[in-house]
Coordinates of C-alpha atoms in Angstrom, one line a residue:
X1 CA 173.5 -13.4 32.4
X2 CA 175.2 -16.7 31.5
X3 CA 176.8 -19.2 33.9
X4 CA 180.2 -18.3 32.4
X5 CA 179.6 -14.6 33.1
X6 CA 178.4 -15.4 36.7
X7 CA 181.5 -17.4 37.3
X8 CA 183.7 -14.7 35.8
X9 CA 182.1 -12.1 38.0
X10 CA 182.6 -14.3 41.1
X11 CA 186.2 -14.9 40.3
X12 CA 186.7 -11.1 39.8
X13 CA 185.0 -10.3 43.1
X14 CA 187.2 -12.9 45.0
X15 CA 190.3 -11.3 43.4
X16 CA 189.1 -7.9 44.5
X17 CA 188.5 -9.2 48.0
X18 CA 192.0 -10.7 48.1
X19 CA 193.6 -7.4 47.0
X20 CA 191.4 -5.5 49.5
X21 CA 192.2 -7.8 52.3
X22 CA 195.9 -7.1 51.8
X23 CA 195.3 -3.3 52.0
X24 CA 193.1 -3.8 55.1
X25 CA 195.9 -5.8 56.7
X26 CA 198.5 -3.2 55.8
X27 CA 196.3 -0.4 57.2
X28 CA 195.6 -2.2 60.5
X29 CA 199.3 -3.2 60.9
X30 CA 200.2 0.4 60.2
X31 CA 197.9 1.8 62.9
X32 CA 198.8 -1.1 65.2
X33 CA 202.4 0.2 65.3
X34 CA 201.0 3.2 67.0
X35 CA 198.7 1.3 69.4
X36 CA 195.6 2.6 67.6
X37 CA 192.7 0.3 66.7
X38 CA 190.3 1.5 63.9
X39 CA 186.6 1.6 63.3
X40 CA 185.2 0.5 60.0
X41 CA 184.8 4.1 58.8
X42 CA 188.4 4.9 59.8
X43 CA 189.6 1.9 57.9
X44 CA 187.7 3.1 54.9
X45 CA 189.2 6.6 54.9
X46 CA 192.7 5.4 55.8
X47 CA 192.8 2.4 53.5
X48 CA 196.3 2.2 52.0
X49 CA 196.7 1.7 48.3
X50 CA 193.2 0.4 47.4
X51 CA 189.8 1.9 46.6
X52 CA 186.6 0.3 47.7
X53 CA 183.0 0.9 48.4
X54 CA 181.5 0.5 51.9
X55 CA 179.8 -2.7 50.8
X56 CA 183.1 -4.2 49.5
X57 CA 184.9 -3.2 52.7
X58 CA 182.2 -4.7 55.0
X59 CA 182.2 -8.0 53.0
X60 CA 186.0 -8.3 53.1
X61 CA 186.2 -7.4 56.8
X62 CA 183.7 -10.1 57.6
X63 CA 185.6 -12.6 55.5
X64 CA 188.9 -11.7 57.2
X65 CA 187.3 -12.1 60.7
X66 CA 186.0 -15.6 59.7
X67 CA 189.5 -16.6 58.6
X68 CA 190.9 -15.2 61.9
X69 CA 193.1 -12.8 59.9
X70 CA 191.9 -9.9 62.0
X71 CA 189.7 -9.4 65.1
X72 CA 186.8 -7.1 66.0
X73 CA 186.0 -5.9 69.5
X74 CA 182.9 -3.7 69.8
X75 CA 183.2 -1.2 66.9
X76 CA 187.0 -1.6 66.6
X77 CA 189.1 -3.8 64.3
X78 CA 192.5 -4.9 65.3
X79 CA 195.2 -7.6 64.9
X80 CA 195.0 -10.8 66.8
X81 CA 196.2 -10.6 70.3
X82 CA 195.8 -6.8 70.4
X83 CA 192.4 -6.5 72.1
X84 CA 194.0 -4.5 74.9
X85 CA 194.4 -1.5 72.5
X86 CA 190.7 -0.8 72.8
X87 CA 191.0 0.1 76.5
X88 CA 194.1 2.2 75.7
X89 CA 192.3 4.1 73.0
X90 CA 189.2 4.8 75.2
X91 CA 191.5 6.0 78.0
X92 CA 193.4 8.3 75.7
X93 CA 190.1 9.7 74.3
X94 CA 189.1 10.8 77.8
X95 CA 192.6 12.1 78.6
X96 CA 192.4 14.2 75.4
X97 CA 189.3 16.1 76.4
X98 CA 190.9 18.7 78.6
X99 CA 193.8 19.3 76.3
X100 CA 191.4 19.7 73.3
X101 CA 189.5 22.3 75.2
X102 CA 192.7 24.2 76.0
X103 CA 193.8 23.9 72.3
X104 CA 190.5 25.5 71.2
X105 CA 190.9 28.3 73.8
X106 CA 194.5 29.1 72.9
X107 CA 193.6 29.0 69.2
X108 CA 190.8 31.6 69.8
X109 CA 193.6 33.9 71.2
X110 CA 196.1 33.2 68.4
X111 CA 193.4 33.8 65.7
X112 CA 193.2 37.4 66.8
X113 CA 196.7 38.2 65.4
X114 CA 196.9 39.6 61.9
X115 CA 197.8 37.7 58.8
X116 CA 196.6 34.3 60.0
X117 CA 194.2 32.5 57.6
X118 CA 193.8 29.2 59.5
X119 CA 195.0 27.2 62.5
X120 CA 194.9 23.4 62.5
X121 CA 195.3 20.9 65.3
X122 CA 197.7 18.1 64.2
X123 CA 199.4 15.1 65.8
X124 CA 197.9 12.7 68.3
X125 CA 195.6 15.2 69.8
X126 CA 193.8 15.7 66.5
X127 CA 192.9 12.0 66.8
X128 CA 191.9 12.3 70.5
X129 CA 194.7 9.8 71.1
X130 CA 197.0 11.8 73.3
X131 CA 198.2 11.2 76.8
X132 CA 197.2 13.6 79.6
X133 CA 200.6 15.4 79.6
X134 CA 200.9 15.9 75.9
X135 CA 201.7 19.2 74.1
X136 CA 199.5 20.8 71.4
X137 CA 200.7 20.6 67.8
X138 CA 199.4 23.4 65.6
X139 CA 199.8 24.1 61.9
X140 CA 199.5 27.8 61.0
X141 CA 198.4 29.0 57.6
X142 CA 199.3 32.7 56.9
X143 CA 198.7 35.1 54.1
X144 CA 201.2 35.1 51.3
X145 CA 204.4 37.0 52.2
X146 CA 203.4 37.1 55.8
X147 CA 204.7 33.8 57.2
X148 CA 207.9 34.9 58.9
X149 CA 206.3 38.1 60.2
X150 CA 203.6 36.0 61.7
X151 CA 206.0 33.5 63.1
X152 CA 208.1 36.3 64.7
X153 CA 205.0 37.7 66.4
X154 CA 203.7 34.3 67.6
X155 CA 207.1 33.3 68.9
X156 CA 207.3 36.4 71.0
X157 CA 203.7 36.1 72.2
X158 CA 203.9 32.4 73.2
X159 CA 207.3 32.9 74.8
X160 CA 206.1 35.9 76.8
X161 CA 202.9 34.0 77.9
X162 CA 204.8 30.9 78.8
X163 CA 202.9 28.9 76.2
X164 CA 205.7 27.8 74.0
X165 CA 207.3 24.3 74.2
X166 CA 211.0 24.1 74.2
X167 CA 213.1 21.2 73.1
X168 CA 214.1 18.8 75.9
X169 CA 211.7 20.6 78.3
X170 CA 210.9 18.4 81.3
X171 CA 207.2 19.6 81.3
X172 CA 205.4 20.1 78.1
X173 CA 201.7 19.4 79.1
X174 CA 199.5 21.9 77.3
X175 CA 202.4 23.8 75.7
X176 CA 202.1 25.0 72.1
X177 CA 204.3 23.4 69.4
X178 CA 204.0 25.5 66.3
X179 CA 205.9 23.1 64.0
X180 CA 204.4 23.7 60.6
X181 CA 203.7 27.0 58.7
X182 CA 202.2 27.3 55.2
X183 CA 200.9 30.0 52.9
X184 CA 198.6 29.7 49.9
X185 CA 201.7 29.7 47.7
X186 CA 202.9 26.5 49.4
X187 CA 199.6 24.6 49.5
X188 CA 201.0 22.1 47.0
X189 CA 203.6 20.3 48.9
X190 CA 207.0 19.6 47.3
X191 CA 207.6 16.1 45.9
X192 CA 210.0 15.0 48.7
X193 CA 207.2 15.8 51.2
X194 CA 204.6 13.8 49.3
X195 CA 204.3 10.6 51.3
X196 CA 201.9 8.5 53.3
X197 CA 202.9 10.4 56.4
X198 CA 201.9 13.7 54.9
X199 CA 198.8 12.3 53.3
X200 CA 197.5 11.3 56.7
X201 CA 198.6 14.6 58.2
X202 CA 196.5 16.5 55.7
X203 CA 193.3 14.5 56.0
X204 CA 193.5 14.2 59.8
X205 CA 194.3 17.8 60.6
X206 CA 191.4 19.4 62.5
X207 CA 190.6 23.1 61.5
X208 CA 190.2 25.0 64.8
X209 CA 190.1 28.3 62.9
X210 CA 189.4 28.3 59.2
X211 CA 187.1 31.1 58.0
X212 CA 188.5 30.9 54.4
X213 CA 188.0 27.2 54.0
X214 CA 191.7 26.6 53.5
X215 CA 191.3 22.9 54.3
X216 CA 189.4 22.3 51.1
X217 CA 192.0 24.2 49.2
X218 CA 194.8 22.2 50.7
X219 CA 193.2 18.9 49.7
X220 CA 192.5 20.2 46.2
X221 CA 196.1 21.3 45.8
X222 CA 197.4 17.9 46.7
X223 CA 195.7 15.2 44.6
X224 CA 198.7 12.9 45.1
X225 CA 197.1 12.0 48.4
X226 CA 194.9 9.6 46.6
X227 CA 197.8 7.6 45.3
X228 CA 198.3 6.6 49.0
X229 CA 194.8 6.8 50.3
X230 CA 192.3 6.4 47.4
X231 CA 189.3 6.7 49.7
X232 CA 190.4 9.9 51.4
X233 CA 188.1 12.9 51.0
X234 CA 188.8 15.3 48.1
X235 CA 188.8 19.0 47.8
X236 CA 186.3 20.7 45.5
X237 CA 188.6 20.8 42.5
X238 CA 191.1 23.5 41.6
X239 CA 190.5 26.4 43.9
X240 CA 191.7 29.9 43.4
X241 CA 192.7 32.3 46.1
X242 CA 190.7 35.3 45.0
X243 CA 188.6 35.2 48.1
X244 CA 191.7 35.6 50.3
X245 CA 192.9 38.9 51.8
X246 CA 195.3 40.9 49.6
X247 CA 199.0 40.7 50.2
X248 CA 201.3 43.3 51.8
X249 CA 202.5 46.5 50.3
X250 CA 206.2 47.5 49.9
X251 CA 206.7 48.2 53.6
X252 CA 205.1 44.9 54.6
X253 CA 207.3 43.0 52.1
X254 CA 210.4 44.6 53.5
X255 CA 209.4 43.7 57.1
X256 CA 208.7 40.1 55.9
X257 CA 212.2 39.8 54.3
X258 CA 213.8 41.2 57.4
X259 CA 211.9 38.7 59.6
X260 CA 212.8 35.8 57.3
X261 CA 216.5 36.5 57.1
X262 CA 216.9 37.3 60.8
X263 CA 215.1 34.1 61.8
X264 CA 217.1 32.1 59.2
X265 CA 220.3 33.5 60.5
X266 CA 219.4 32.6 64.1
X267 CA 218.3 29.1 63.2
X268 CA 221.2 28.4 60.8
X269 CA 223.4 26.5 63.3
X270 CA 220.4 24.5 64.6
X271 CA 218.8 23.5 61.3
X272 CA 219.3 19.8 60.4
X273 CA 216.7 18.3 58.1
X274 CA 214.0 21.0 58.5
X275 CA 212.5 22.5 55.3
X276 CA 212.7 26.2 55.5
X277 CA 211.6 28.5 52.6
X278 CA 210.0 32.0 52.3
X279 CA 206.6 30.3 52.0
X280 CA 206.8 27.2 54.2
X281 CA 208.4 26.0 57.4
X282 CA 208.4 22.3 58.3
X283 CA 210.0 21.9 61.7
X284 CA 210.2 18.1 61.7
X285 CA 214.0 17.3 61.8
X286 CA 213.5 13.6 62.5
X287 CA 211.9 11.4 60.0
X288 CA 209.2 9.5 62.0
X289 CA 208.4 7.1 59.2
X290 CA 211.8 5.4 58.9
X291 CA 211.5 4.1 62.4
X292 CA 207.8 3.3 61.9
X293 CA 208.4 1.2 58.8
X294 CA 211.2 -0.7 60.5
X295 CA 208.7 -1.7 63.1
X296 CA 206.2 -2.6 60.5
X297 CA 208.6 -4.8 58.5
X298 CA 209.1 -6.8 61.7
X299 CA 205.4 -7.5 61.7
X300 CA 205.4 -8.9 58.1
X301 CA 204.6 -5.7 56.3
X302 CA 207.2 -4.9 53.6
X303 CA 208.4 -1.4 54.0
X304 CA 208.7 -1.0 50.2
X305 CA 204.9 -1.2 50.0
X306 CA 204.4 2.0 51.9
X307 CA 205.7 5.5 51.8
X308 CA 209.0 6.4 53.5
X309 CA 207.3 8.0 56.5
X310 CA 205.1 7.1 59.4
X311 CA 201.5 7.8 60.3
X312 CA 200.6 11.1 62.0
X313 CA 197.8 11.5 64.5
X314 CA 198.6 8.1 66.2
X315 CA 201.8 8.8 68.1
X316 CA 203.6 5.9 69.9
X317 CA 203.5 6.0 73.7
X318 CA 205.8 8.4 75.4
X319 CA 208.0 5.6 76.5
X320 CA 208.3 4.3 72.9
X321 CA 209.0 7.8 71.6
X322 CA 211.8 8.3 74.2
X323 CA 213.2 4.9 73.4
X324 CA 213.4 5.8 69.7
X325 CA 214.6 9.3 70.3
X326 CA 211.8 10.8 68.2
X327 CA 211.0 14.5 68.2
X328 CA 208.9 16.7 66.0
X329 CA 208.9 19.9 67.9
X330 CA 209.7 23.4 66.9
X331 CA 213.4 24.3 67.3
X332 CA 214.3 26.6 70.2
X333 CA 214.5 29.8 68.1

């Protein structure tokens, strides 16, 4: 290798490091908005808009620490002056243990109902970053043409058992919030749902019940995730649904249509910005990302460089949520 080639490679590596440092800083600022410091592996998987190897990431992190662009405390990386977040994260990890155990227990009960293909834990609890009085956010995957029949059954069951969280409830600790339903037909999310927020939601969701490996199918059906998070795990490639249980017969389809239209009629006056279709139900009326990006722009991170939505799995503190009026719970229907 000639001296000119060595110099060229050196310049190229420095340019890569500069680009990578910008992405690292964006990633840390993003998580900082939610009071959540990151480990090196978490930075790698959540790296916004840049692909890197572990070696490149380690080198760039070390350079950024030397330049005092970021700080490292123990195994966690964070912004300057944010060392206190380490203690907050460790406390929340401990507080999440009991609620996680409850989530697994309740999931084992819900999984006994027919038509359910998978149950995922989402939200802050999926990251072991919840407060002791948090609710339990679950995503339900049902068989095709069974979503609204399943939701009808689960709503009655959770209501009867006192497990269902209601909007504006004073006490929600350990309550179930079934705020997202999908079927194999809706694995590929619509374009207006393809954002940084949803990309994080998909890679961070924890399968509590998934005998059909729907998580791999979800990732494979949404390759756009890598336009936001290039280092995120991939699915196994195009996956068919031949291994899934067969759909309903004429009677089952009729029951499904009745359940869909009855629930839609009941919800009609309460629906704001929720996405409701025969194959999907997104009960997130408030856009958490708009407020998140406003906060990020105040920290020097241009909102246009990110998606229009915020990061899941790292919820702001309860006080911050109340101050912002945020809500992502299932409507009271």
